[in-house]
Amino acid sequence: MIALSDYDQALLGGDQGPAAALAMRVLLRSAAVMGADSLIDIESAHIDGCLYHGQASLDFVEKLVQGGGKVVVPTTLNVGSMDLIHPELFRGDDALRNAGTRLMQAHIELGCESSFTCAPYQLKHRPRLGQQIAWAESNAIVFANSVLGARTNRYGDFMDLCAALTGRAPRCGLHLPRNRRAGVVFALDDDFPRDPGSRDIWYAALGLLIGQRAGGAIPAITGLPADTTEDELKALGAAAASSGAIALFHAVGITPEAPTLQAALNGVAPSGLDAADESGPDTRTPGVSLQRFSTAGVATPGVPVKDAEAPTIRVGLAALRAVRASLNQAAPGATLAAVSVGTPHFSLAECAALERLLAQADQRLAVDFYVNTSRYILWELEASGQAERLRHAGVQFVTDTCTYITPIMRQTRGLVMTNSGKWAHYAPANIGVQVAYGSLRECVRSAVQGKVCFDES
């Protein structure tokens, strides 16, 4: 039985109209399935459902619009099926164009902000440490929980919008402090790359490995460089949420809830890292070995103290190279069709890094080079003159959507290169391309030469 407040009862009874009542019914049914005992107030929402997946998605949102629905908390929108800023880029059929555009517009009619970005944390107002929110889109969820320290479960289509229309979410899961402690540790060896100019790909590779290996546990990561940036954490989290069910990770000494490993484990001092267990190195991933430390006496509010063990997985560069190799469908020298970066959406800092690399190359690009970013980032680039410089160098900006989900790229036959673990993970199945996976530096060099170039050093 879900305990309802007077506000919940009023919404359920239709006091705020049929749309809010429908949203509350969906929310309560979902909360019961999730094991929640009540609902909590949220302060923002991020909606994933404005990407058209079929008539049902449009029908649901249209019903909320017709019922007078309006969001009651600040609500941003994830990518849609169309680049509304550059509609001429769309290469799909008219049915998808019309339905996708209508779905995006319907969300705006509900009072959502026309952000259309998978990186809402790059906007001016973003969640604070400890703030309760209801976000959808896997990379946005993991960034909000991990890097910002806000609190959200992995919400999906429809439920996220119901939370936005009611301002409420189920009281369970990662909304509760006791459920945010780490249950597995990934300990990086000293050979993790340190050069900021070329290490971006290794954060994504690490994220893919963590998603594959963590299972349902929250990972804590030790050994990341102290100067790790938000963009690198973004790449790590997006990849981990793509290859697994990760909604929160703790980067020890970097993310706000993990000043120490003990804090990430809810204040328990590990008894010590033992030597590798009898099974030796994990044969599934070269360079990874499994160890264990004791978390005896972990105190969780409302839960009796008992002994437990959290596994520690040691990760060396060989393991990350194996992950990279598993995504690469190309050998050095193979002819390149295009490059696509910005999944999740490129930040201002990443655009600046790209401009520096293009200036160093001092040559025209030989293939199409797509940068997926938000309209807000693009507007800032326009104001500074940077957008024009990048366009002059051959860059094509894509906003409001992403090249791995919408038919935008002019050439998809052949190899497409990316530095995004998420793009590399999803694009082959989504749009039928082969992938070359490299750092941003390698992407620029390859785009200039028209063939895959890896930095073998």
XYZ file of C-alpha atoms in Angstrom:
457
model
C 0.000 0.000 0.000
C 1.380 3.410 -1.011
C 0.890 6.115 1.617
C -0.620 9.170 -0.086
C -0.403 12.792 0.988
C -3.378 15.148 0.715
C -1.744 16.550 -2.438
C -1.461 13.073 -3.934
C -5.101 12.356 -3.151
C -6.183 15.616 -4.735
C -4.299 14.876 -7.950
C -5.657 11.347 -8.029
C -9.165 12.693 -7.559
C -8.859 14.990 -10.561
C -8.563 18.333 -8.750
C -5.842 19.402 -11.211
C -7.501 17.929 -14.273
C -7.565 14.598 -16.131
C -3.922 14.706 -17.276
C -2.567 15.078 -13.744
C -4.912 12.337 -12.539
C -3.688 9.970 -15.258
C -0.088 10.801 -14.430
C -0.700 10.056 -10.751
C -2.324 6.700 -11.566
C 0.673 5.668 -13.691
C 3.075 6.868 -11.010
C 1.329 4.943 -8.221
C 1.195 1.714 -10.203
C 4.901 2.061 -10.999
C 5.755 2.911 -7.387
C 4.042 -0.270 -6.206
C 6.042 -2.370 -8.665
C 9.252 -0.659 -7.483
C 8.484 -1.425 -3.830
C 8.055 2.174 -2.686
C 6.016 2.917 0.424
C 5.255 6.554 -0.489
C 6.133 9.356 -2.885
C 8.639 12.197 -2.526
C 8.802 15.711 -3.923
C 11.169 16.303 -6.832
C 12.715 19.591 -7.948
C 13.301 18.880 -11.653
C 12.703 16.342 -14.393
C 14.377 15.363 -17.649
C 12.188 13.637 -20.226
C 13.442 10.914 -22.557
C 10.192 10.231 -24.392
C 10.366 12.956 -27.048
C 12.247 10.564 -29.360
C 9.601 8.985 -31.620
C 9.399 5.198 -31.272
C 5.930 4.670 -32.703
C 2.348 5.877 -32.514
C 1.886 4.820 -28.873
C 4.441 7.350 -27.672
C 2.676 10.171 -29.510
C -0.778 9.024 -28.395
C 0.211 9.110 -24.718
C 1.632 12.630 -24.855
C -1.278 13.902 -26.945
C -3.678 12.547 -24.325
C -1.848 14.541 -21.642
C -1.985 17.665 -23.801
C -5.710 17.224 -24.436
C -6.237 16.713 -20.696
C -4.721 20.104 -19.916
C -1.476 18.710 -18.546
C 1.336 21.024 -17.474
C 4.623 20.170 -15.807
C 4.917 21.509 -12.256
C 8.721 21.421 -11.904
C 11.465 22.694 -14.249
C 11.570 20.065 -16.991
C 14.113 19.630 -19.771
C 13.783 17.468 -22.866
C 16.102 14.835 -24.235
C 16.960 14.505 -27.923
C 14.139 14.024 -30.405
C 13.932 12.521 -33.873
C 14.565 15.805 -35.663
C 17.180 18.553 -35.714
C 14.760 21.464 -35.566
C 17.616 23.956 -35.981
C 18.914 22.234 -39.139
C 15.857 20.441 -40.637
C 17.579 20.226 -44.017
C 19.909 17.540 -42.598
C 17.095 14.998 -42.142
C 17.260 12.076 -44.608
C 14.276 10.026 -43.431
C 10.726 9.748 -44.757
C 7.972 12.306 -44.299
C 5.990 10.106 -41.891
C 8.877 10.016 -39.416
C 9.573 13.709 -39.960
C 5.975 14.700 -39.186
C 5.415 12.365 -36.243
C 8.806 13.107 -34.720
C 8.310 16.861 -34.995
C 4.803 16.666 -33.549
C 6.018 14.621 -30.565
C 8.697 17.203 -29.790
C 6.174 20.034 -30.087
C 3.643 18.246 -27.857
C 6.155 18.112 -25.024
C 6.700 21.854 -25.332
C 2.917 22.334 -25.051
C 3.099 20.543 -21.697
C 5.438 23.285 -20.468
C 8.761 21.508 -20.955
C 11.844 23.508 -21.922
C 12.835 23.047 -25.563
C 16.333 21.898 -24.607
C 16.440 18.671 -26.691
C 19.778 17.562 -25.291
C 21.045 14.344 -23.728
C 23.360 16.492 -21.574
C 20.998 18.725 -19.533
C 23.746 19.040 -16.931
C 25.529 21.384 -19.369
C 22.715 23.934 -19.060
C 22.907 26.931 -16.735
C 20.730 25.459 -13.995
C 21.636 21.951 -12.959
C 20.827 19.825 -9.898
C 22.600 20.324 -6.591
C 24.172 17.777 -4.267
C 21.415 15.813 -2.522
C 18.595 17.277 -4.647
C 15.748 14.895 -5.487
C 15.005 14.771 -9.224
C 13.353 12.471 -11.772
C 15.622 12.185 -14.782
C 15.517 9.817 -17.738
C 18.188 9.144 -20.426
C 20.876 6.823 -19.197
C 23.916 9.112 -19.411
C 22.048 12.038 -17.847
C 20.955 9.822 -14.956
C 24.436 8.528 -14.199
C 25.975 12.018 -14.478
C 23.382 13.567 -12.162
C 23.794 10.844 -9.550
C 27.550 10.466 -9.760
C 29.127 13.781 -10.734
C 26.539 16.151 -9.262
C 25.423 14.007 -6.330
C 21.733 14.548 -7.066
C 19.312 11.657 -6.522
C 17.303 9.914 -9.209
C 16.388 6.408 -10.226
C 16.613 5.221 -13.827
C 13.310 6.536 -15.101
C 12.059 5.649 -18.533
C 9.512 6.882 -21.044
C 6.120 7.938 -19.662
C 7.090 7.592 -15.998
C 9.487 10.526 -16.249
C 6.733 12.700 -17.720
C 4.259 11.581 -15.053
C 6.742 12.669 -12.403
C 7.096 16.056 -14.115
C 3.305 16.567 -14.227
C 2.887 15.708 -10.556
C 6.177 16.827 -9.014
C 6.390 13.441 -7.280
C 8.472 10.268 -7.585
C 8.532 6.864 -5.811
C 10.413 6.889 -2.511
C 12.827 4.043 -3.179
C 16.089 3.094 -4.838
C 18.710 5.775 -5.322
C 16.499 8.451 -3.795
C 17.442 6.918 -0.428
C 20.974 7.406 1.006
C 21.216 3.823 2.215
C 20.942 2.525 -1.353
C 23.762 4.663 -2.748
C 26.769 2.852 -1.289
C 29.223 1.035 -3.521
C 29.105 -2.741 -3.793
C 32.089 -3.382 -6.063
C 35.449 -1.643 -6.453
C 37.322 -1.182 -9.730
C 40.956 -0.500 -8.836
C 42.953 0.986 -11.712
C 46.556 -0.024 -12.127
C 49.272 2.613 -12.422
C 49.381 2.225 -16.206
C 46.081 4.073 -16.745
C 46.913 6.776 -19.357
C 47.636 10.209 -17.865
C 48.083 12.440 -20.920
C 44.970 14.670 -21.058
C 45.423 15.086 -24.800
C 44.712 11.464 -25.697
C 43.167 9.712 -22.717
C 39.494 10.453 -23.534
C 38.997 7.071 -25.169
C 40.206 5.203 -22.094
C 37.519 6.710 -19.855
C 34.895 5.447 -22.286
C 36.598 2.040 -22.473
C 36.675 1.878 -18.668
C 32.991 2.733 -18.562
C 32.134 -0.044 -21.003
C 34.121 -2.535 -18.924
C 32.456 -1.404 -15.697
C 28.992 -1.696 -17.213
C 29.771 -5.238 -18.333
C 31.276 -6.356 -15.017
C 29.432 -4.496 -12.231
C 26.120 -6.315 -12.571
C 23.559 -4.706 -10.267
C 26.172 -3.274 -7.887
C 27.171 0.378 -7.629
C 30.849 0.670 -8.602
C 33.537 2.639 -6.805
C 36.595 3.482 -8.905
C 40.049 4.057 -7.459
C 43.148 5.307 -9.257
C 41.655 7.828 -11.694
C 43.882 10.874 -12.339
C 43.243 13.700 -9.887
C 42.720 16.114 -12.799
C 39.922 14.040 -14.318
C 37.429 16.406 -15.974
C 33.641 16.446 -16.086
C 33.748 15.555 -19.766
C 35.848 12.483 -19.001
C 33.432 11.446 -16.250
C 30.608 12.057 -18.730
C 32.236 9.656 -21.204
C 32.825 7.051 -18.484
C 29.255 7.193 -17.182
C 27.619 7.198 -20.612
C 29.548 4.105 -21.654
C 28.844 2.299 -18.366
C 25.125 3.041 -18.676
C 25.163 1.744 -22.274
C 26.872 -1.597 -21.659
C 25.194 -2.193 -18.282
C 22.589 -0.947 -15.844
C 24.796 1.638 -14.130
C 22.921 4.620 -12.680
C 25.584 5.724 -10.170
C 29.333 5.339 -9.767
C 31.737 6.747 -7.201
C 35.120 8.009 -8.419
C 37.145 8.043 -5.217
C 38.652 11.437 -4.472
C 36.744 13.021 -7.369
C 32.961 12.677 -7.148
C 31.124 14.359 -4.241
C 29.937 11.276 -2.353
C 33.324 9.550 -2.469
C 36.032 11.692 -0.849
C 37.486 8.360 0.296
C 36.888 4.718 -0.497
C 35.467 4.304 2.988
C 32.899 7.013 2.290
C 31.878 5.336 -0.948
C 31.355 2.132 1.015
C 29.214 3.956 3.563
C 31.965 4.691 6.061
C 33.413 1.189 6.367
C 37.190 0.876 6.344
C 38.210 -2.020 4.088
C 40.239 -4.680 5.849
C 42.792 -4.515 3.057
C 43.249 -5.638 -0.494
C 44.348 -9.226 -0.586
C 46.391 -10.911 -3.260
C 44.496 -12.192 -6.265
C 42.247 -15.083 -5.356
C 42.967 -18.677 -6.291
C 41.352 -18.339 -9.686
C 44.083 -15.896 -10.701
C 43.492 -13.319 -13.410
C 40.006 -13.165 -14.862
C 40.336 -14.973 -18.183
C 37.393 -13.081 -19.711
C 39.249 -9.769 -19.803
C 43.037 -9.545 -20.130
C 44.607 -7.410 -17.428
C 41.732 -7.782 -14.953
C 42.049 -9.762 -11.740
C 39.480 -10.298 -9.013
C 40.204 -9.557 -5.354
C 38.051 -9.054 -2.285
C 37.996 -6.856 0.765
C 35.818 -7.175 3.834
C 33.016 -4.735 4.551
C 32.064 -6.429 7.786
C 29.800 -4.254 9.873
C 28.446 -2.006 7.131
C 25.772 0.143 8.771
C 22.697 0.849 6.680
C 19.835 2.862 8.195
C 16.961 0.550 9.008
C 18.889 -2.592 8.083
C 20.608 -4.884 10.619
C 24.401 -4.810 10.496
C 25.889 -7.960 9.022
C 29.076 -9.114 7.381
C 29.447 -8.599 3.654
C 32.109 -8.650 1.014
C 32.547 -6.300 -1.895
C 34.693 -7.627 -4.731
C 37.615 -5.582 -5.992
C 38.375 -5.878 -9.697
C 41.838 -4.708 -10.696
C 41.970 -3.103 -14.142
C 45.104 -2.632 -16.197
C 45.677 -1.008 -19.564
C 45.580 -4.414 -21.271
C 41.936 -4.767 -20.228
C 41.043 -1.359 -21.641
C 42.822 -2.136 -24.898
C 40.796 -5.335 -25.150
C 37.578 -3.321 -24.765
C 38.730 -0.896 -27.433
C 39.607 -3.741 -29.788
C 36.170 -5.324 -29.271
C 34.497 -2.181 -30.628
C 36.835 -1.595 -33.546
C 35.631 -2.998 -36.826
C 38.538 -1.454 -38.707
C 42.251 -1.878 -39.154
C 44.596 1.109 -39.484
C 44.577 2.442 -43.036
C 40.983 1.453 -43.792
C 39.019 3.992 -45.818
C 36.853 6.256 -43.681
C 33.322 7.405 -44.583
C 32.718 9.949 -41.806
C 33.445 10.941 -38.213
C 30.782 11.538 -35.559
C 31.521 12.885 -32.075
C 29.368 14.304 -29.315
C 27.499 11.341 -27.840
C 26.655 12.546 -25.203
C 26.439 16.068 -26.597
C 29.711 17.959 -26.960
C 30.506 20.603 -24.347
C 32.168 23.982 -24.840
C 35.445 22.514 -23.582
C 35.273 19.652 -26.080
C 34.540 22.086 -28.923
C 37.595 24.111 -27.876
C 39.732 20.959 -27.872
C 38.446 20.075 -31.326
C 39.285 23.530 -32.653
C 42.845 23.251 -31.315
C 43.329 19.872 -32.980
C 41.968 21.131 -36.292
C 44.260 24.157 -36.123
C 47.249 21.899 -35.498
C 46.293 19.718 -38.455
C 46.067 22.824 -40.661
C 44.404 20.835 -43.473
C 40.892 20.491 -44.793
C 38.922 17.475 -43.633
C 38.682 14.715 -46.237
C 35.399 13.259 -44.865
C 32.220 14.542 -43.220
C 32.794 15.459 -39.573
C 29.642 15.653 -37.404
C 29.552 17.276 -33.960
C 26.403 16.474 -31.994
C 25.683 19.178 -29.429
C 22.835 21.090 -27.819
C 21.315 24.214 -29.311
C 22.452 26.105 -26.199
C 26.093 25.145 -26.685
C 25.800 26.028 -30.379
C 24.359 29.448 -29.552
C 27.323 30.137 -27.281
C 29.690 29.022 -30.027
C 27.898 31.313 -32.491
C 28.233 34.282 -30.141
C 31.976 33.754 -29.710
C 32.663 33.174 -33.417
C 33.885 29.661 -32.702
C 31.033 27.998 -34.586
C 31.957 29.779 -37.802
C 35.611 28.817 -37.430
C 34.697 25.173 -36.914
C 32.322 25.210 -39.879
C 35.055 26.740 -42.008
C 37.294 23.822 -41.001
C 34.634 21.393 -42.245
C 32.564 20.629 -39.127
C 28.811 19.997 -39.449
C 26.865 20.721 -36.253
C 23.876 18.548 -35.343
C 21.502 19.734 -32.605
C 18.323 18.436 -30.932
C 19.122 14.826 -31.879
C 22.092 12.513 -32.520
C 23.530 10.814 -35.584
C 23.216 7.296 -34.156
C 19.408 7.526 -33.826
C 18.311 9.802 -36.687
C 19.010 9.502 -40.440
C 21.282 12.522 -40.849
C 24.700 11.364 -41.998
C 25.240 11.732 -45.734
C 27.427 8.641 -45.969
C 26.829 5.565 -43.795
C 28.275 2.908 -46.078
C 31.705 2.096 -44.799
C 33.486 3.013 -41.603
C 32.404 5.820 -39.297
C 34.871 6.854 -36.608
C 33.980 8.097 -33.127
C 35.568 8.730 -29.750
C 32.290 7.911 -27.987
C 31.893 4.540 -26.320
C 28.125 5.012 -26.364
C 28.027 5.787 -30.113
C 30.325 2.856 -30.857
C 28.142 0.561 -28.754
C 24.787 1.471 -30.331
C 25.401 2.725 -33.876
C 26.083 -0.608 -35.639
C 22.657 -1.982 -34.694
C 20.810 1.348 -34.916
C 21.961 2.644 -38.298
C 23.941 -0.254 -39.771
C 27.407 1.292 -39.819
C 30.804 -0.186 -39.076
C 32.752 1.619 -36.367
C 36.302 2.752 -35.899
C 36.868 3.731 -32.267
C 39.601 6.213 -31.372
C 40.466 9.302 -29.358
C 39.417 12.763 -30.501
C 42.990 13.344 -31.633
C 42.857 10.144 -33.709
C 39.431 11.118 -35.086
C 40.782 14.444 -36.375
C 43.901 12.889 -37.854
C 41.814 10.200 -39.557
C 39.314 12.735 -40.898
C 42.155 14.754 -42.434
C 43.719 11.721 -44.115
C 40.433 10.013 -45.040
C 41.541 6.761 -43.492
C 41.722 5.220 -40.042
C 44.815 6.396 -38.151
C 45.560 5.123 -34.673
C 48.304 6.414 -32.407
C 50.190 3.189 -31.853
C 52.234 4.758 -29.044
